[in-house]
């Protein structure tokens, strides 16, 4: 079974530039999560989708971050304009979505903002 | 607001010993608690889940306890090996009112270093 795919794995940009990350969850998984993980910290939930609807985006800095999940499958997370403090690993995870569910994570996209 | 605390200092132990990691939570009533392992440069990987009505759960050399009165979970690795060196994350959890998985909030993780 294929895992959660993310791209790009690494991205370096200047502040005020924009960047987009892509995630393809495990087939059949209804729930998709985007987490931000700053070095030395635990993953912080940015946004959660159930199918193609947003369940929770309370921690998403909406003035610069946006995310969408097309047709309830792939998802894109965009940052525009980027700030230095956005340097982090962006992790995508998916789960079946019903009841108690373990999360399956991708390898993450490491962003460095200069 | 919900708060999850794990030992922020790294835990260094000798190979063969038992490692014990702590996860405390406040302002939260989880029905489950999940533990994940994260290696450098990789995404977290699920290890174990324990339910609120379970006192203890075992899987090979891993043991997890869940005390809802103390609001604490302990994660034990017996006969530890250098390959167990990683960061371990806990995530107290409760499915949402619609029966969906809901969100998982993670602690900051504890880094375990097992020396040969």
Coordinates of C-alpha atoms in Angstrom, one line a residue, chain B:
Chain B
X1 CA -6.8 25.6 26.8
X2 CA -5.6 22.0 26.3
X3 CA -2.0 21.5 27.3
X4 CA 0.2 18.4 26.8
X5 CA 3.5 18.1 28.5
X6 CA 6.3 15.7 27.8
X7 CA 9.8 15.7 29.3
X8 CA 11.6 18.4 27.3
X9 CA 15.0 17.2 28.3
X10 CA 16.5 14.3 26.4
X11 CA 16.5 10.9 28.2
X12 CA 19.9 9.1 28.0
X13 CA 20.0 5.5 29.1
X14 CA 22.2 2.5 28.8
X15 CA 21.4 -0.3 26.4
X16 CA 19.4 -3.1 28.1
X17 CA 17.7 -0.7 30.6
X18 CA 14.1 0.3 30.7
X19 CA 13.2 3.7 29.3
X20 CA 10.2 5.5 30.8
X21 CA 8.7 8.5 29.1
X22 CA 5.9 10.7 30.6
X23 CA 3.0 12.4 29.0
X24 CA 0.8 14.7 31.1
X25 CA -2.2 16.6 29.9
X26 CA -4.5 19.3 31.4
X27 CA -7.9 20.8 30.5
X28 CA -8.6 17.7 28.5
X29 CA -10.6 14.5 28.8
X30 CA -9.2 12.2 26.2
X31 CA -10.9 8.9 25.4
X32 CA -7.7 7.5 23.9
X33 CA -4.0 8.3 23.9
X34 CA -1.7 7.6 21.0
X35 CA 2.1 7.3 21.0
X36 CA 4.2 7.9 17.9
X37 CA 7.9 7.6 17.1
X38 CA 9.8 10.1 15.0
X39 CA 13.2 9.7 13.6
X40 CA 15.3 12.7 12.4
X41 CA 14.1 13.9 9.0
X42 CA 11.1 11.6 8.9
X43 CA 7.4 11.8 9.7
X44 CA 6.0 10.4 12.9
X45 CA 5.0 6.7 12.9
X46 CA 2.2 5.3 15.0
X47 CA 3.2 2.9 17.8
X48 CA 0.4 2.2 20.2
X49 CA -3.0 3.4 21.2
X50 CA -4.6 2.9 24.7
X51 CA -8.2 3.5 25.6
X52 CA -9.4 5.3 28.7
X53 CA -10.8 2.1 30.1
X54 CA -7.5 0.3 29.7
X55 CA -5.0 0.6 32.4
X56 CA -2.1 -0.9 30.4
X57 CA -1.3 -2.0 26.8
X58 CA 1.7 -4.0 25.6
X59 CA 3.3 -4.6 22.2
X60 CA 6.5 -6.5 22.2
X61 CA 9.0 -4.5 24.3
X62 CA 6.6 -1.5 24.6
X63 CA 4.2 -0.9 27.4
X64 CA 1.9 2.1 27.8
X65 CA -0.2 3.0 30.9
X66 CA -3.1 5.5 31.0
X67 CA -4.2 7.0 34.3
X68 CA -7.2 9.3 33.7
X69 CA -7.2 10.4 37.4
X70 CA -3.6 11.6 37.3
X71 CA -4.1 12.7 33.6
X72 CA -0.9 10.9 32.7
X73 CA 0.4 8.3 30.4
X74 CA 3.7 6.5 30.8
X75 CA 5.5 4.9 27.9
X76 CA 8.0 2.1 28.7
X77 CA 10.6 0.5 26.4
X78 CA 12.1 -2.6 28.1
X79 CA 15.5 -4.0 27.1
X80 CA 16.2 -0.9 25.2
X81 CA 18.5 -0.9 22.2
X82 CA 20.4 1.8 20.3
X83 CA 17.8 1.4 17.5
X84 CA 15.2 2.7 19.9
X85 CA 16.9 6.1 19.9
X86 CA 14.3 8.6 18.5
X87 CA 11.8 11.2 19.6
X88 CA 8.6 9.9 21.0
X89 CA 5.4 11.9 20.8
X90 CA 2.1 11.5 22.7
X91 CA -1.3 12.6 21.5
X92 CA -4.3 12.5 23.8
X93 CA -7.4 12.2 21.7
X94 CA -11.2 12.1 21.6
X95 CA -13.2 11.5 18.4
X96 CA -15.6 14.4 17.6
X97 CA -19.3 14.3 18.3
X98 CA -20.0 12.9 14.9
X99 CA -17.9 9.9 15.4
X100 CA -15.1 11.1 13.1
X101 CA -11.5 10.8 14.2
X102 CA -11.2 14.4 15.0
X103 CA -8.0 16.3 15.5
X104 CA -4.8 15.0 17.2
X105 CA -2.8 17.5 19.2
X106 CA 0.7 16.4 19.9
X107 CA 3.1 17.0 22.8
X108 CA 6.5 18.4 22.1
X109 CA 8.1 15.0 22.3
X110 CA 10.9 13.5 24.3
X111 CA 14.1 12.5 22.7
X112 CA 15.5 9.1 23.8
X113 CA 19.2 8.2 23.4
X114 CA 20.2 4.6 24.1
X115 CA 23.9 4.2 24.5
X116 CA 25.6 0.8 23.7

